[in-house]
Amino acid sequence: MKRRLFGALKAAAVFSALLLASCGQYQSNASDQPAPEPQNLALGKPVTASQALADSPPEHAVDGEVNTLWGAGGFAPQWIEIDLGQQATIVQVRLTVAQTPAGVTAHRVWGLAAQDEGYRLLHDFIGETQDGAVLEHTPEAPWEGVRYVRVETLNSPSWVAWREVEVMGQVVQQAALAPPVDDAAFVE
């Protein structure tokens, strides 16, 4: 009798978990919860660059300090790329300029979902810039599924450098289907 009762309870628990998962009970409902504040997803993340001066490594562009900088040690074209660690939804990009002298610059922001895919152009910054200026872009619709962000400088009157590269957004959360059923909880 006990064995049948526990077997029935176990089957009911599995059925309930599957039913709730199919009804979306384990997924958050955006209308029920406020949207989380965007975070700087680039902060402290792995970063690579086309080249760098020994005392101005690419990590300085994602350290949260505007008093440090990544310096390529050369003129354009140069690039810096941040690995966000996983796919994310990006709502804004902010670039803090390190440049002397002031002048016209051109920069492209690229996004990549996975290394075996192609880059997609997210935004072009073209115009007059100077040291300490902040280039900021908020897209009309968030950029979805981006893991790698590359900032490519195409034109600059000085060696290419950035004080800070900030990528604002949220990590893409994988929806949980159902909680695992612990067989050990059912004693037969």
PDB file of C-alpha atoms in Angstrom:
ATOM      1  CA  MET A   1       0.000   0.000   0.000  1.00  0.00           C
ATOM      2  CA  LYS A   2       2.781   2.416   0.978  1.00  0.00           C
ATOM      3  CA  ARG A   3       4.685   1.601  -2.184  1.00  0.00           C
ATOM      4  CA  ARG A   4       1.630   2.372  -4.367  1.00  0.00           C
ATOM      5  CA  LEU A   5       0.970   5.639  -2.496  1.00  0.00           C
ATOM      6  CA  PHE A   6       4.558   6.879  -2.937  1.00  0.00           C
ATOM      7  CA  GLY A   7       4.532   5.803  -6.572  1.00  0.00           C
ATOM      8  CA  ALA A   8       1.339   7.774  -7.145  1.00  0.00           C
ATOM      9  CA  LEU A   9       2.783  10.827  -5.345  1.00  0.00           C
ATOM     10  CA  LYS A  10       5.949  10.643  -7.426  1.00  0.00           C
ATOM     11  CA  ALA A  11       3.956  10.417 -10.668  1.00  0.00           C
ATOM     12  CA  ALA A  12       1.756  13.341  -9.572  1.00  0.00           C
ATOM     13  CA  ALA A  13       4.822  15.489  -8.777  1.00  0.00           C
ATOM     14  CA  VAL A  14       6.398  14.790 -12.179  1.00  0.00           C
ATOM     15  CA  PHE A  15       3.091  15.458 -13.953  1.00  0.00           C
ATOM     16  CA  SER A  16       2.605  18.730 -12.020  1.00  0.00           C
ATOM     17  CA  ALA A  17       6.108  19.921 -12.836  1.00  0.00           C
ATOM     18  CA  LEU A  18       5.626  19.182 -16.536  1.00  0.00           C
ATOM     19  CA  LEU A  19       2.190  20.815 -16.562  1.00  0.00           C
ATOM     20  CA  LEU A  20       3.447  23.971 -14.840  1.00  0.00           C
ATOM     21  CA  ALA A  21       6.416  24.163 -17.207  1.00  0.00           C
ATOM     22  CA  SER A  22       4.173  23.886 -20.263  1.00  0.00           C
ATOM     23  CA  CYS A  23       1.938  26.646 -18.869  1.00  0.00           C
ATOM     24  CA  GLY A  24       4.911  28.951 -18.325  1.00  0.00           C
ATOM     25  CA  GLN A  25       4.617  29.025 -14.518  1.00  0.00           C
ATOM     26  CA  TYR A  26       8.395  28.880 -14.083  1.00  0.00           C
ATOM     27  CA  GLN A  27       9.106  31.797 -16.401  1.00  0.00           C
ATOM     28  CA  SER A  28       8.995  35.309 -15.064  1.00  0.00           C
ATOM     29  CA  ASN A  29       6.197  37.492 -16.299  1.00  0.00           C
ATOM     30  CA  ALA A  30       7.665  40.857 -17.333  1.00  0.00           C
ATOM     31  CA  SER A  31       4.427  42.660 -16.511  1.00  0.00           C
ATOM     32  CA  ASP A  32       4.575  41.410 -12.904  1.00  0.00           C
ATOM     33  CA  GLN A  33       8.131  42.535 -12.193  1.00  0.00           C
ATOM     34  CA  PRO A  34       9.949  45.813 -12.856  1.00  0.00           C
ATOM     35  CA  ALA A  35      12.692  45.600 -15.460  1.00  0.00           C
ATOM     36  CA  PRO A  36      16.112  45.233 -13.828  1.00  0.00           C
ATOM     37  CA  GLU A  37      18.491  48.189 -14.077  1.00  0.00           C
ATOM     38  CA  PRO A  38      21.040  47.853 -16.888  1.00  0.00           C
ATOM     39  CA  GLN A  39      24.544  46.943 -15.737  1.00  0.00           C
ATOM     40  CA  ASN A  40      27.942  47.625 -17.283  1.00  0.00           C
ATOM     41  CA  LEU A  41      28.442  44.163 -18.757  1.00  0.00           C
ATOM     42  CA  ALA A  42      31.977  45.012 -19.950  1.00  0.00           C
ATOM     43  CA  LEU A  43      33.311  45.815 -16.472  1.00  0.00           C
ATOM     44  CA  GLY A  44      36.226  43.490 -15.693  1.00  0.00           C
ATOM     45  CA  LYS A  45      35.488  41.167 -18.622  1.00  0.00           C
ATOM     46  CA  PRO A  46      38.152  39.560 -20.854  1.00  0.00           C
ATOM     47  CA  VAL A  47      39.319  41.952 -23.536  1.00  0.00           C
ATOM     48  CA  THR A  48      41.623  41.772 -26.565  1.00  0.00           C
ATOM     49  CA  ALA A  49      42.951  44.447 -28.893  1.00  0.00           C
ATOM     50  CA  SER A  50      44.711  44.857 -32.220  1.00  0.00           C
ATOM     51  CA  GLN A  51      47.781  45.999 -30.280  1.00  0.00           C
ATOM     52  CA  ALA A  52      48.632  47.761 -27.010  1.00  0.00           C
ATOM     53  CA  LEU A  53      51.339  49.752 -25.280  1.00  0.00           C
ATOM     54  CA  ALA A  54      52.956  47.852 -22.391  1.00  0.00           C
ATOM     55  CA  ASP A  55      51.736  50.383 -19.801  1.00  0.00           C
ATOM     56  CA  SER A  56      48.247  50.760 -21.360  1.00  0.00           C
ATOM     57  CA  PRO A  57      46.815  47.244 -21.781  1.00  0.00           C
ATOM     58  CA  PRO A  58      43.282  46.659 -23.084  1.00  0.00           C
ATOM     59  CA  GLU A  59      42.099  45.672 -19.578  1.00  0.00           C
ATOM     60  CA  HIS A  60      42.347  49.362 -18.616  1.00  0.00           C
ATOM     61  CA  ALA A  61      39.392  50.139 -20.932  1.00  0.00           C
ATOM     62  CA  VAL A  62      37.075  47.913 -18.876  1.00  0.00           C
ATOM     63  CA  ASP A  63      38.335  48.585 -15.331  1.00  0.00           C
ATOM     64  CA  GLY A  64      35.749  51.243 -14.397  1.00  0.00           C
ATOM     65  CA  GLU A  65      38.448  53.919 -14.004  1.00  0.00           C
ATOM     66  CA  VAL A  66      38.567  56.883 -16.395  1.00  0.00           C
ATOM     67  CA  ASN A  67      42.077  57.739 -15.152  1.00  0.00           C
ATOM     68  CA  THR A  68      43.486  54.630 -16.861  1.00  0.00           C
ATOM     69  CA  LEU A  69      43.336  53.856 -20.571  1.00  0.00           C
ATOM     70  CA  TRP A  70      44.007  51.327 -23.282  1.00  0.00           C
ATOM     71  CA  GLY A  71      46.461  52.756 -25.757  1.00  0.00           C
ATOM     72  CA  ALA A  72      47.071  51.013 -29.069  1.00  0.00           C
ATOM     73  CA  GLY A  73      50.378  52.792 -29.605  1.00  0.00           C
ATOM     74  CA  GLY A  74      49.467  53.414 -33.229  1.00  0.00           C
ATOM     75  CA  PHE A  75      47.125  55.234 -35.560  1.00  0.00           C
ATOM     76  CA  ALA A  76      43.857  53.903 -37.000  1.00  0.00           C
ATOM     77  CA  PRO A  77      42.705  51.378 -37.915  1.00  0.00           C
ATOM     78  CA  GLN A  78      42.750  49.717 -34.472  1.00  0.00           C
ATOM     79  CA  TRP A  79      40.189  47.726 -32.487  1.00  0.00           C
ATOM     80  CA  ILE A  80      39.345  46.548 -28.990  1.00  0.00           C
ATOM     81  CA  GLU A  81      36.969  43.649 -28.272  1.00  0.00           C
ATOM     82  CA  ILE A  82      35.184  42.655 -25.064  1.00  0.00           C
ATOM     83  CA  ASP A  83      33.915  39.134 -24.357  1.00  0.00           C
ATOM     84  CA  LEU A  84      30.797  39.594 -22.205  1.00  0.00           C
ATOM     85  CA  GLY A  85      31.004  35.922 -21.198  1.00  0.00           C
ATOM     86  CA  GLN A  86      27.543  35.044 -22.477  1.00  0.00           C
ATOM     87  CA  GLN A  87      24.897  36.469 -24.762  1.00  0.00           C
ATOM     88  CA  ALA A  88      23.320  39.681 -23.550  1.00  0.00           C
ATOM     89  CA  THR A  89      20.720  42.288 -24.387  1.00  0.00           C
ATOM     90  CA  ILE A  90      22.470  45.626 -24.888  1.00  0.00           C
ATOM     91  CA  VAL A  91      20.590  48.865 -24.304  1.00  0.00           C
ATOM     92  CA  GLN A  92      23.441  51.379 -24.509  1.00  0.00           C
ATOM     93  CA  VAL A  93      27.115  51.792 -25.403  1.00  0.00           C
ATOM     94  CA  ARG A  94      29.316  54.502 -23.842  1.00  0.00           C
ATOM     95  CA  LEU A  95      32.872  55.183 -24.966  1.00  0.00           C
ATOM     96  CA  THR A  96      35.100  57.587 -23.020  1.00  0.00           C
ATOM     97  CA  VAL A  97      37.601  59.150 -25.412  1.00  0.00           C
ATOM     98  CA  ALA A  98      41.372  59.317 -24.823  1.00  0.00           C
ATOM     99  CA  GLN A  99      42.652  61.579 -27.598  1.00  0.00           C
ATOM    100  CA  THR A 100      45.190  64.361 -28.143  1.00  0.00           C
ATOM    101  CA  PRO A 101      44.815  66.408 -30.306  1.00  0.00           C
ATOM    102  CA  ALA A 102      41.073  66.906 -30.751  1.00  0.00           C
ATOM    103  CA  GLY A 103      39.684  66.235 -34.218  1.00  0.00           C
ATOM    104  CA  VAL A 104      37.364  64.254 -36.436  1.00  0.00           C
ATOM    105  CA  THR A 105      37.131  60.559 -35.648  1.00  0.00           C
ATOM    106  CA  ALA A 106      35.189  57.566 -36.959  1.00  0.00           C
ATOM    107  CA  HIS A 107      34.382  54.495 -34.869  1.00  0.00           C
ATOM    108  CA  ARG A 108      32.258  51.434 -35.524  1.00  0.00           C
ATOM    109  CA  VAL A 109      30.655  49.299 -32.836  1.00  0.00           C
ATOM    110  CA  TRP A 110      30.206  45.674 -33.877  1.00  0.00           C
ATOM    111  CA  GLY A 111      28.345  42.840 -32.160  1.00  0.00           C
ATOM    112  CA  LEU A 112      28.862  39.111 -32.390  1.00  0.00           C
ATOM    113  CA  ALA A 113      26.743  36.328 -30.887  1.00  0.00           C
ATOM    114  CA  ALA A 114      29.296  33.496 -31.261  1.00  0.00           C
ATOM    115  CA  GLN A 115      32.802  33.307 -32.677  1.00  0.00           C
ATOM    116  CA  ASP A 116      31.718  31.107 -35.585  1.00  0.00           C
ATOM    117  CA  GLU A 117      29.200  33.737 -36.781  1.00  0.00           C
ATOM    118  CA  GLY A 118      29.723  37.043 -38.544  1.00  0.00           C
ATOM    119  CA  TYR A 119      29.860  40.476 -36.945  1.00  0.00           C
ATOM    120  CA  ARG A 120      26.883  42.790 -37.286  1.00  0.00           C
ATOM    121  CA  LEU A 121      27.202  46.556 -37.292  1.00  0.00           C
ATOM    122  CA  LEU A 122      25.517  48.051 -34.235  1.00  0.00           C
ATOM    123  CA  HIS A 123      26.431  51.743 -34.591  1.00  0.00           C
ATOM    124  CA  ASP A 124      28.762  54.285 -36.240  1.00  0.00           C
ATOM    125  CA  PHE A 125      30.178  57.258 -34.328  1.00  0.00           C
ATOM    126  CA  ILE A 126      31.499  59.941 -36.701  1.00  0.00           C
ATOM    127  CA  GLY A 127      32.345  63.468 -35.656  1.00  0.00           C
ATOM    128  CA  GLU A 128      34.562  65.849 -33.722  1.00  0.00           C
ATOM    129  CA  THR A 129      35.930  64.357 -30.488  1.00  0.00           C
ATOM    130  CA  GLN A 130      38.347  65.413 -27.764  1.00  0.00           C
ATOM    131  CA  ASP A 131      39.994  63.875 -24.716  1.00  0.00           C
ATOM    132  CA  GLY A 132      37.482  63.017 -21.973  1.00  0.00           C
ATOM    133  CA  ALA A 133      34.417  63.258 -24.225  1.00  0.00           C
ATOM    134  CA  VAL A 134      31.817  60.495 -23.897  1.00  0.00           C
ATOM    135  CA  LEU A 135      30.303  58.977 -27.022  1.00  0.00           C
ATOM    136  CA  GLU A 136      26.970  57.450 -26.120  1.00  0.00           C
ATOM    137  CA  HIS A 137      24.361  55.593 -28.143  1.00  0.00           C
ATOM    138  CA  THR A 138      21.042  54.098 -27.054  1.00  0.00           C
ATOM    139  CA  PRO A 139      19.440  52.045 -29.853  1.00  0.00           C
ATOM    140  CA  GLU A 140      15.720  52.380 -30.587  1.00  0.00           C
ATOM    141  CA  ALA A 141      15.354  48.667 -29.816  1.00  0.00           C
ATOM    142  CA  PRO A 142      17.830  46.742 -27.637  1.00  0.00           C
ATOM    143  CA  TRP A 143      20.481  44.684 -29.395  1.00  0.00           C
ATOM    144  CA  GLU A 144      19.671  41.056 -28.563  1.00  0.00           C
ATOM    145  CA  GLY A 145      21.958  38.037 -28.272  1.00  0.00           C
ATOM    146  CA  VAL A 146      25.335  39.844 -28.322  1.00  0.00           C
ATOM    147  CA  ARG A 147      28.305  38.206 -26.583  1.00  0.00           C
ATOM    148  CA  TYR A 148      31.279  40.018 -28.141  1.00  0.00           C
ATOM    149  CA  VAL A 149      31.449  43.793 -28.639  1.00  0.00           C
ATOM    150  CA  ARG A 150      34.176  45.247 -30.844  1.00  0.00           C
ATOM    151  CA  VAL A 151      34.948  48.955 -31.132  1.00  0.00           C
ATOM    152  CA  GLU A 152      36.881  49.639 -34.319  1.00  0.00           C
ATOM    153  CA  THR A 153      38.487  53.037 -34.878  1.00  0.00           C
ATOM    154  CA  LEU A 154      38.723  53.873 -38.568  1.00  0.00           C
ATOM    155  CA  ASN A 155      39.975  57.466 -38.362  1.00  0.00           C
ATOM    156  CA  SER A 156      41.637  59.546 -35.638  1.00  0.00           C
ATOM    157  CA  PRO A 157      44.157  62.435 -35.511  1.00  0.00           C
ATOM    158  CA  SER A 158      45.962  60.671 -32.635  1.00  0.00           C
ATOM    159  CA  TRP A 159      47.013  57.198 -31.651  1.00  0.00           C
ATOM    160  CA  VAL A 160      43.917  55.141 -30.859  1.00  0.00           C
ATOM    161  CA  ALA A 161      43.023  54.888 -27.156  1.00  0.00           C
ATOM    162  CA  TRP A 162      39.958  54.581 -24.913  1.00  0.00           C
ATOM    163  CA  ARG A 163      39.626  55.578 -21.265  1.00  0.00           C
ATOM    164  CA  GLU A 164      36.577  53.357 -20.809  1.00  0.00           C
ATOM    165  CA  VAL A 165      34.286  51.155 -22.897  1.00  0.00           C
ATOM    166  CA  GLU A 166      30.929  50.535 -21.221  1.00  0.00           C
ATOM    167  CA  VAL A 167      28.320  48.111 -22.555  1.00  0.00           C
ATOM    168  CA  MET A 168      25.068  48.596 -20.671  1.00  0.00           C
ATOM    169  CA  GLY A 169      22.470  45.850 -20.594  1.00  0.00           C
ATOM    170  CA  GLN A 170      21.372  42.552 -19.105  1.00  0.00           C
ATOM    171  CA  VAL A 171      22.613  39.001 -19.468  1.00  0.00           C
ATOM    172  CA  VAL A 172      20.219  36.766 -21.408  1.00  0.00           C
ATOM    173  CA  GLN A 173      18.599  34.427 -18.894  1.00  0.00           C
ATOM    174  CA  GLN A 174      17.816  30.882 -19.927  1.00  0.00           C
ATOM    175  CA  ALA A 175      14.196  30.059 -19.058  1.00  0.00           C
ATOM    176  CA  ALA A 176      13.897  27.222 -16.581  1.00  0.00           C
ATOM    177  CA  LEU A 177      11.383  24.638 -17.689  1.00  0.00           C
ATOM    178  CA  ALA A 178      10.714  22.812 -14.463  1.00  0.00           C
ATOM    179  CA  PRO A 179      12.517  22.148 -11.211  1.00  0.00           C
ATOM    180  CA  PRO A 180      14.314  18.816 -11.110  1.00  0.00           C
ATOM    181  CA  VAL A 181      12.454  16.030  -9.361  1.00  0.00           C
ATOM    182  CA  ASP A 182      14.582  14.553  -6.602  1.00  0.00           C
ATOM    183  CA  ASP A 183      14.040  10.791  -6.659  1.00  0.00           C
ATOM    184  CA  ALA A 184      15.615  10.532  -3.211  1.00  0.00           C
ATOM    185  CA  ALA A 185      12.670  12.473  -1.741  1.00  0.00           C
ATOM    186  CA  PHE A 186      10.360   9.590  -2.564  1.00  0.00           C
ATOM    187  CA  VAL A 187      11.007   6.677  -0.270  1.00  0.00           C
ATOM    188  CA  GLU A 188       9.529   3.390  -1.355  1.00  0.00           C
TER     189      GLU A 188
END
